[in-house]
Every structure is written in structure tokens, then in C-alpha cells.
Amino acid sequence: MKQLFFCLLIPILSISQEKKKVFSGNFDLGINFASNIEKTLQFNNVFLIQYKVNNVYFITARNDMNLISKTGENDLINKGVQELKYSLVDEGWDLGINIEHLYDISRDIKNRYSTALGFSYNISKIKNEKLAFGLSFTKEKELTIDEKITFQNRLNSNLDIIKRISKNIEINQSNGYSPNFKKFGDFRWKSKLDLKIRLNTKFLLIINSVFNYDSFPEKGIPEIDYQLINSISYNF
């Protein structure tokens, strides 16, 4: 354990000694339409910040928050995710450790904490484009609304694509498949598709769709969940 901690600490110490530090990120605001048990209207906020040194070591923090109002009702449903990732990127390889906290009242998830260790490889040689395949091992602890706790181990496989249609238009797509090691037939599938239109050097219009499938959801929760998000993004 001490050796692992020391190995992780070396890159962090090198970051602290680096004179030139580079920050980048984005702040998004949007209005979303979601269909689950009922049609809902959502307010969406995404904040992402990335810290990099020599384009090799990356620390990425992301907060994605949704405030959801059911049509014709006053109840609010909260859903969101907070993520912290530490990665080493070099010659197409991305080796990373990821810590995530997820909550989704509409799917009966009060808290889901997960830690993942994995890699991906980008086979595209075109600058600012991506075709990457990845694998990671994830440990999860989930707490439902009625206080039921479950522990799971999952293997995640990912396919990520970034394609530039023109100078100001970009398409991002990610697909993830997550089977449960111990329960045959228990898997999750998540697909995201983003259309990004650059308005100027700082602002983008983003049309985002998210599709989730869970083969074993909580009782009374549908297997399929999707969102459509329209937002304005400020990049810095």
C-alpha cells in the first residue's frame, strides 16, 4: 500500500514543482428534456476544470448537476455526478484512476460511490480527433432511497469518438458497457452523443443526448432512461 501511494505521489510532486501550470475547462448552462416514469423539465449545470503539466499528467474535476421539475407538479428531482480523475496520457495511451459520486432520485439512487482503474488507447492520428477503446475495473457502493446498500464489481469497456465536421462543428460520441462480475445478465449500457457548434472563441452551443439502459433497475424503475440537453458552454 505504501509503495502504491509513493508511486502516485511522485507525479503529483512533479506537478507542484512545475513552474508553468495550465488550467482549462468549461461552464455549461442548459435546459433539458427527460423521459423516465414521467416527462420532466430540467435545469442543467456542468462545471469542468482540468489541470495539466507538459501535456502528460492530467487532473480533471467535473460537477454535473440537474434540478428536475415534473410536469404539472411542484416536486423537484435531483440527479448529478461529481468526478475526479488523475491520468497519464502519452502517445495515444490514457492510464487513469477515477473517483465518482452519483445520485439520481428518479432511479432510486441516493448515493453511488465508485472507484475505477483502467486505460484507453486512441488509434486516430488526426489532431483534435479521437477513436479510442478502453477498459477499466470498477468497485461500487450504492445506497438506495430506502437505505438498501449493495456492493458490486464491474468491468467497463468504452468506445469514444470525436469527429470534426468543419472548423466550427464537432461531434462527440461515447459508448460504455458495464457487466457485473458476479451476476450473469446484469449489465449497464450508456451512450452519449454531443453536437458542438462553436459560436466564437469562448462560447459553444451544445446539443447533447444521453441514453441509459440498466438490465436490473430497482423495483418500479424502467430499464431505459434518456435525456436531451440543450446548453450554452463557456470555455476557458
mmCIF file of C-alpha atoms in Angstrom:
data_model
loop_
_atom_site.group_PDB
_atom_site.id
_atom_site.type_symbol
_atom_site.label_atom_id
_atom_site.label_comp_id
_atom_site.label_asym_id
_atom_site.label_seq_id
_atom_site.Cartn_x
_atom_site.Cartn_y
_atom_site.Cartn_z
ATOM 1 C CA MET A 1 0.000 0.000 0.000
ATOM 2 C CA LYS A 2 2.857 2.381 0.869
ATOM 3 C CA GLN A 3 4.580 1.595 -2.433
ATOM 4 C CA LEU A 4 1.373 2.349 -4.386
ATOM 5 C CA PHE A 5 0.896 5.641 -2.541
ATOM 6 C CA PHE A 6 4.529 6.599 -3.240
ATOM 7 C CA CYS A 7 4.130 5.841 -6.964
ATOM 8 C CA LEU A 8 1.043 8.042 -7.136
ATOM 9 C CA LEU A 9 2.736 10.802 -5.160
ATOM 10 C CA ILE A 10 5.747 11.184 -7.480
ATOM 11 C CA PRO A 11 3.782 12.719 -10.413
ATOM 12 C CA ILE A 12 1.850 14.968 -8.034
ATOM 13 C CA LEU A 13 5.096 16.275 -6.534
ATOM 14 C CA SER A 14 6.448 16.910 -10.015
ATOM 15 C CA ILE A 15 3.311 18.926 -10.756
ATOM 16 C CA SER A 16 3.795 21.081 -7.670
ATOM 17 C CA GLN A 17 7.380 21.845 -8.735
ATOM 18 C CA GLU A 18 6.453 22.759 -12.300
ATOM 19 C CA LYS A 19 6.674 26.465 -12.936
ATOM 20 C CA LYS A 20 4.272 26.567 -15.827
ATOM 21 C CA LYS A 21 0.801 25.400 -14.847
ATOM 22 C CA VAL A 22 -2.033 25.167 -17.334
ATOM 23 C CA PHE A 23 -5.729 25.278 -16.452
ATOM 24 C CA SER A 24 -8.627 24.781 -18.845
ATOM 25 C CA GLY A 25 -12.276 23.910 -18.577
ATOM 26 C CA ASN A 26 -15.854 24.833 -19.337
ATOM 27 C CA PHE A 27 -19.007 26.058 -17.632
ATOM 28 C CA ASP A 28 -22.331 24.996 -19.162
ATOM 29 C CA LEU A 29 -25.914 26.076 -18.539
ATOM 30 C CA GLY A 30 -28.833 24.359 -20.195
ATOM 31 C CA ILE A 31 -32.473 23.324 -20.241
ATOM 32 C CA ASN A 32 -33.136 19.599 -20.581
ATOM 33 C CA PHE A 33 -35.989 17.320 -21.509
ATOM 34 C CA ALA A 34 -36.028 13.875 -19.881
ATOM 35 C CA SER A 35 -38.328 10.903 -20.217
ATOM 36 C CA ASN A 36 -38.338 8.287 -17.476
ATOM 37 C CA ILE A 37 -41.501 7.493 -15.496
ATOM 38 C CA GLU A 38 -42.867 10.938 -16.390
ATOM 39 C CA LYS A 39 -41.885 13.762 -18.710
ATOM 40 C CA THR A 40 -39.829 16.343 -16.898
ATOM 41 C CA LEU A 41 -38.199 19.724 -17.425
ATOM 42 C CA GLN A 42 -34.650 20.133 -16.140
ATOM 43 C CA PHE A 43 -32.114 22.808 -15.357
ATOM 44 C CA ASN A 44 -28.611 21.559 -16.057
ATOM 45 C CA ASN A 45 -25.240 22.908 -14.930
ATOM 46 C CA VAL A 46 -21.861 21.402 -15.800
ATOM 47 C CA PHE A 47 -18.546 22.683 -14.457
ATOM 48 C CA LEU A 48 -15.287 21.058 -15.576
ATOM 49 C CA ILE A 49 -11.728 22.093 -14.828
ATOM 50 C CA GLN A 50 -8.540 20.391 -15.996
ATOM 51 C CA TYR A 51 -5.002 20.899 -14.736
ATOM 52 C CA LYS A 52 -2.140 19.651 -16.906
ATOM 53 C CA VAL A 53 1.637 19.623 -16.879
ATOM 54 C CA ASN A 54 3.681 19.123 -20.050
ATOM 55 C CA ASN A 55 0.605 17.584 -21.715
ATOM 56 C CA VAL A 56 1.362 14.332 -19.849
ATOM 57 C CA TYR A 57 -0.181 14.463 -16.369
ATOM 58 C CA PHE A 58 -3.828 15.497 -16.080
ATOM 59 C CA ILE A 59 -6.070 16.123 -13.082
ATOM 60 C CA THR A 60 -9.718 16.591 -14.101
ATOM 61 C CA ALA A 61 -12.611 17.565 -11.829
ATOM 62 C CA ARG A 62 -16.226 17.640 -13.058
ATOM 63 C CA ASN A 63 -19.547 18.502 -11.458
ATOM 64 C CA ASP A 64 -22.749 17.759 -13.424
ATOM 65 C CA MET A 65 -25.936 18.832 -11.638
ATOM 66 C CA ASN A 66 -29.593 18.596 -12.644
ATOM 67 C CA LEU A 67 -32.626 20.130 -10.966
ATOM 68 C CA ILE A 68 -35.725 18.463 -12.380
ATOM 69 C CA SER A 69 -39.349 19.576 -12.135
ATOM 70 C CA LYS A 70 -42.106 17.113 -13.006
ATOM 71 C CA THR A 71 -44.660 18.425 -15.450
ATOM 72 C CA GLY A 72 -47.689 19.752 -13.523
ATOM 73 C CA GLU A 73 -46.136 19.138 -10.093
ATOM 74 C CA ASN A 74 -44.094 21.098 -7.591
ATOM 75 C CA ASP A 75 -41.747 18.240 -6.650
ATOM 76 C CA LEU A 76 -38.068 18.596 -7.555
ATOM 77 C CA ILE A 77 -35.913 15.628 -8.514
ATOM 78 C CA ASN A 78 -32.160 15.941 -8.163
ATOM 79 C CA LYS A 79 -29.637 13.986 -10.197
ATOM 80 C CA GLY A 80 -25.976 14.544 -10.808
ATOM 81 C CA VAL A 81 -22.425 13.291 -10.714
ATOM 82 C CA GLN A 82 -19.118 14.508 -9.296
ATOM 83 C CA GLU A 83 -15.934 13.071 -10.739
ATOM 84 C CA LEU A 84 -12.211 13.366 -10.036
ATOM 85 C CA LYS A 85 -9.713 11.754 -12.419
ATOM 86 C CA TYR A 86 -5.939 11.520 -12.345
ATOM 87 C CA SER A 87 -4.402 10.322 -15.611
ATOM 88 C CA LEU A 88 -1.163 9.874 -17.513
ATOM 89 C CA VAL A 89 -1.533 10.499 -21.263
ATOM 90 C CA ASP A 90 1.265 9.656 -23.676
ATOM 91 C CA GLU A 91 1.454 8.519 -27.327
ATOM 92 C CA GLY A 92 -2.242 7.686 -27.535
ATOM 93 C CA TRP A 93 -2.415 5.867 -24.195
ATOM 94 C CA ASP A 94 -4.516 7.181 -21.302
ATOM 95 C CA LEU A 95 -3.876 5.469 -17.946
ATOM 96 C CA GLY A 96 -6.132 6.741 -15.177
ATOM 97 C CA ILE A 97 -7.633 6.475 -11.717
ATOM 98 C CA ASN A 98 -11.188 7.741 -11.415
ATOM 99 C CA ILE A 99 -13.312 8.507 -8.329
ATOM 100 C CA GLU A 100 -17.025 9.215 -8.850
ATOM 101 C CA HIS A 101 -20.103 10.080 -6.803
ATOM 102 C CA LEU A 102 -23.505 9.708 -8.483
ATOM 103 C CA TYR A 103 -27.028 10.392 -7.263
ATOM 104 C CA ASP A 104 -30.298 10.012 -9.185
ATOM 105 C CA ILE A 105 -33.579 10.200 -7.295
ATOM 106 C CA SER A 106 -35.549 9.261 -10.432
ATOM 107 C CA ARG A 107 -33.738 5.901 -10.490
ATOM 108 C CA ASP A 108 -33.909 5.352 -6.698
ATOM 109 C CA ILE A 109 -30.179 6.017 -6.241
ATOM 110 C CA LYS A 110 -29.448 8.122 -3.175
ATOM 111 C CA ASN A 111 -25.674 7.721 -3.481
ATOM 112 C CA ARG A 112 -23.392 5.607 -5.625
ATOM 113 C CA TYR A 113 -19.673 5.803 -4.917
ATOM 114 C CA SER A 114 -17.245 4.177 -7.360
ATOM 115 C CA THR A 115 -13.508 3.888 -7.888
ATOM 116 C CA ALA A 116 -12.119 2.820 -11.260
ATOM 117 C CA LEU A 117 -8.668 1.924 -12.567
ATOM 118 C CA GLY A 118 -8.136 1.491 -16.284
ATOM 119 C CA PHE A 119 -6.765 2.586 -19.635
ATOM 120 C CA SER A 120 -7.767 3.614 -23.147
ATOM 121 C CA TYR A 121 -5.907 3.886 -26.435
ATOM 122 C CA ASN A 122 -6.578 6.425 -29.197
ATOM 123 C CA ILE A 123 -5.839 4.947 -32.630
ATOM 124 C CA SER A 124 -6.644 8.158 -34.526
ATOM 125 C CA LYS A 125 -3.631 10.080 -35.771
ATOM 126 C CA ILE A 126 -5.624 13.187 -36.736
ATOM 127 C CA LYS A 127 -5.116 16.187 -34.449
ATOM 128 C CA ASN A 128 -8.144 17.060 -32.283
ATOM 129 C CA GLU A 129 -9.939 13.860 -33.333
ATOM 130 C CA LYS A 130 -10.351 10.613 -31.419
ATOM 131 C CA LEU A 131 -11.168 6.942 -31.872
ATOM 132 C CA ALA A 132 -10.351 5.303 -28.556
ATOM 133 C CA PHE A 133 -11.024 1.920 -26.980
ATOM 134 C CA GLY A 134 -10.779 1.452 -23.221
ATOM 135 C CA LEU A 135 -11.142 -0.990 -20.338
ATOM 136 C CA SER A 136 -11.412 -0.341 -16.610
ATOM 137 C CA PHE A 137 -12.210 -2.202 -13.399
ATOM 138 C CA THR A 138 -14.729 -0.528 -11.075
ATOM 139 C CA LYS A 139 -15.712 -1.101 -7.438
ATOM 140 C CA GLU A 140 -19.086 0.366 -6.405
ATOM 141 C CA LYS A 141 -21.026 1.042 -3.229
ATOM 142 C CA GLU A 142 -24.675 2.045 -3.774
ATOM 143 C CA LEU A 143 -27.276 3.329 -1.319
ATOM 144 C CA THR A 144 -30.918 3.461 -2.445
ATOM 145 C CA ILE A 145 -33.618 5.846 -1.211
ATOM 146 C CA ASP A 146 -34.921 3.180 1.192
ATOM 147 C CA GLU A 147 -31.386 2.736 2.640
ATOM 148 C CA LYS A 148 -30.523 -0.563 0.913
ATOM 149 C CA ILE A 149 -26.758 -0.941 0.431
ATOM 150 C CA THR A 150 -25.136 -3.015 -2.317
ATOM 151 C CA PHE A 151 -21.507 -3.619 -3.309
ATOM 152 C CA GLN A 152 -20.585 -4.502 -6.888
ATOM 153 C CA ASN A 153 -17.534 -5.097 -9.074
ATOM 154 C CA ARG A 154 -17.881 -4.245 -12.766
ATOM 155 C CA LEU A 155 -15.708 -4.376 -15.877
ATOM 156 C CA ASN A 156 -16.231 -1.335 -18.109
ATOM 157 C CA SER A 157 -15.485 -1.243 -21.833
ATOM 158 C CA ASN A 158 -15.644 2.057 -23.712
ATOM 159 C CA LEU A 159 -15.613 3.372 -27.263
ATOM 160 C CA ASP A 160 -15.073 7.143 -27.601
ATOM 161 C CA ILE A 161 -15.223 9.084 -30.856
ATOM 162 C CA ILE A 162 -14.502 12.748 -31.627
ATOM 163 C CA LYS A 163 -15.013 13.868 -35.233
ATOM 164 C CA ARG A 164 -14.661 17.380 -36.667
ATOM 165 C CA ILE A 165 -17.248 18.042 -39.362
ATOM 166 C CA SER A 166 -15.918 21.533 -40.047
ATOM 167 C CA LYS A 167 -13.889 24.216 -38.327
ATOM 168 C CA ASN A 168 -16.792 25.128 -36.028
ATOM 169 C CA ILE A 169 -18.750 21.878 -35.781
ATOM 170 C CA GLU A 170 -17.725 18.792 -33.823
ATOM 171 C CA ILE A 171 -19.435 15.505 -32.929
ATOM 172 C CA ASN A 172 -18.536 13.595 -29.767
ATOM 173 C CA GLN A 173 -19.838 10.122 -29.049
ATOM 174 C CA SER A 174 -19.116 7.761 -26.161
ATOM 175 C CA ASN A 175 -20.448 4.270 -25.501
ATOM 176 C CA GLY A 176 -19.942 2.264 -22.335
ATOM 177 C CA TYR A 177 -20.804 -1.343 -21.448
ATOM 178 C CA SER A 178 -20.560 -2.399 -17.775
ATOM 179 C CA PRO A 179 -21.310 -6.025 -16.842
ATOM 180 C CA ASN A 180 -21.469 -7.272 -13.248
ATOM 181 C CA PHE A 181 -18.803 -9.891 -12.441
ATOM 182 C CA LYS A 182 -20.992 -11.947 -10.098
ATOM 183 C CA LYS A 183 -24.481 -11.655 -11.608
ATOM 184 C CA PHE A 184 -24.996 -13.036 -15.099
ATOM 185 C CA GLY A 185 -27.197 -10.818 -17.255
ATOM 186 C CA ASP A 186 -26.700 -7.768 -15.018
ATOM 187 C CA PHE A 187 -25.205 -5.014 -17.155
ATOM 188 C CA ARG A 188 -25.475 -1.310 -17.889
ATOM 189 C CA TRP A 189 -25.183 0.456 -21.232
ATOM 190 C CA LYS A 190 -24.650 4.200 -21.594
ATOM 191 C CA SER A 191 -24.407 6.207 -24.823
ATOM 192 C CA LYS A 192 -23.775 9.934 -25.155
ATOM 193 C CA LEU A 193 -23.882 11.982 -28.336
ATOM 194 C CA ASP A 194 -22.835 15.653 -28.396
ATOM 195 C CA LEU A 195 -23.130 18.086 -31.272
ATOM 196 C CA LYS A 196 -20.911 21.101 -30.556
ATOM 197 C CA ILE A 197 -21.234 24.289 -32.590
ATOM 198 C CA ARG A 198 -18.625 26.952 -31.926
ATOM 199 C CA LEU A 199 -20.155 30.423 -31.776
ATOM 200 C CA ASN A 200 -16.865 32.254 -31.138
ATOM 201 C CA THR A 201 -13.561 31.622 -29.378
ATOM 202 C CA LYS A 202 -15.220 31.237 -25.952
ATOM 203 C CA PHE A 203 -18.837 30.149 -26.434
ATOM 204 C CA LEU A 204 -20.355 26.970 -27.874
ATOM 205 C CA LEU A 205 -23.873 25.708 -28.458
ATOM 206 C CA ILE A 206 -24.133 22.065 -27.360
ATOM 207 C CA ILE A 207 -26.945 19.628 -28.168
ATOM 208 C CA ASN A 208 -26.459 16.552 -26.023
ATOM 209 C CA SER A 209 -28.377 13.274 -25.796
ATOM 210 C CA VAL A 210 -27.821 10.606 -23.132
ATOM 211 C CA PHE A 211 -29.208 7.065 -23.248
ATOM 212 C CA ASN A 212 -29.005 4.708 -20.234
ATOM 213 C CA TYR A 213 -30.001 1.067 -20.013
ATOM 214 C CA ASP A 214 -29.889 -0.935 -16.771
ATOM 215 C CA SER A 215 -30.886 -4.607 -17.037
ATOM 216 C CA PHE A 216 -31.585 -4.828 -13.279
ATOM 217 C CA PRO A 217 -33.007 -1.480 -12.063
ATOM 218 C CA GLU A 218 -34.712 -1.030 -8.696
ATOM 219 C CA LYS A 219 -38.332 -2.195 -8.418
ATOM 220 C CA GLY A 220 -40.740 0.143 -10.216
ATOM 221 C CA ILE A 221 -37.949 1.853 -12.217
ATOM 222 C CA PRO A 222 -37.880 1.362 -16.027
ATOM 223 C CA GLU A 223 -34.828 -0.179 -17.644
ATOM 224 C CA ILE A 224 -34.428 2.720 -20.107
ATOM 225 C CA ASP A 225 -33.697 6.339 -19.237
ATOM 226 C CA TYR A 226 -32.738 9.141 -21.615
ATOM 227 C CA GLN A 227 -32.115 12.882 -21.626
ATOM 228 C CA LEU A 228 -31.980 15.600 -24.258
ATOM 229 C CA ILE A 229 -29.947 18.636 -23.220
ATOM 230 C CA ASN A 230 -29.514 21.996 -24.951
ATOM 231 C CA SER A 231 -26.897 24.223 -23.395
ATOM 232 C CA ILE A 232 -24.546 27.143 -23.870
ATOM 233 C CA SER A 233 -20.954 26.422 -22.901
ATOM 234 C CA TYR A 234 -18.245 28.909 -21.884
ATOM 235 C CA ASN A 235 -14.709 27.614 -22.369
ATOM 236 C CA PHE A 236 -11.679 28.973 -20.527
#
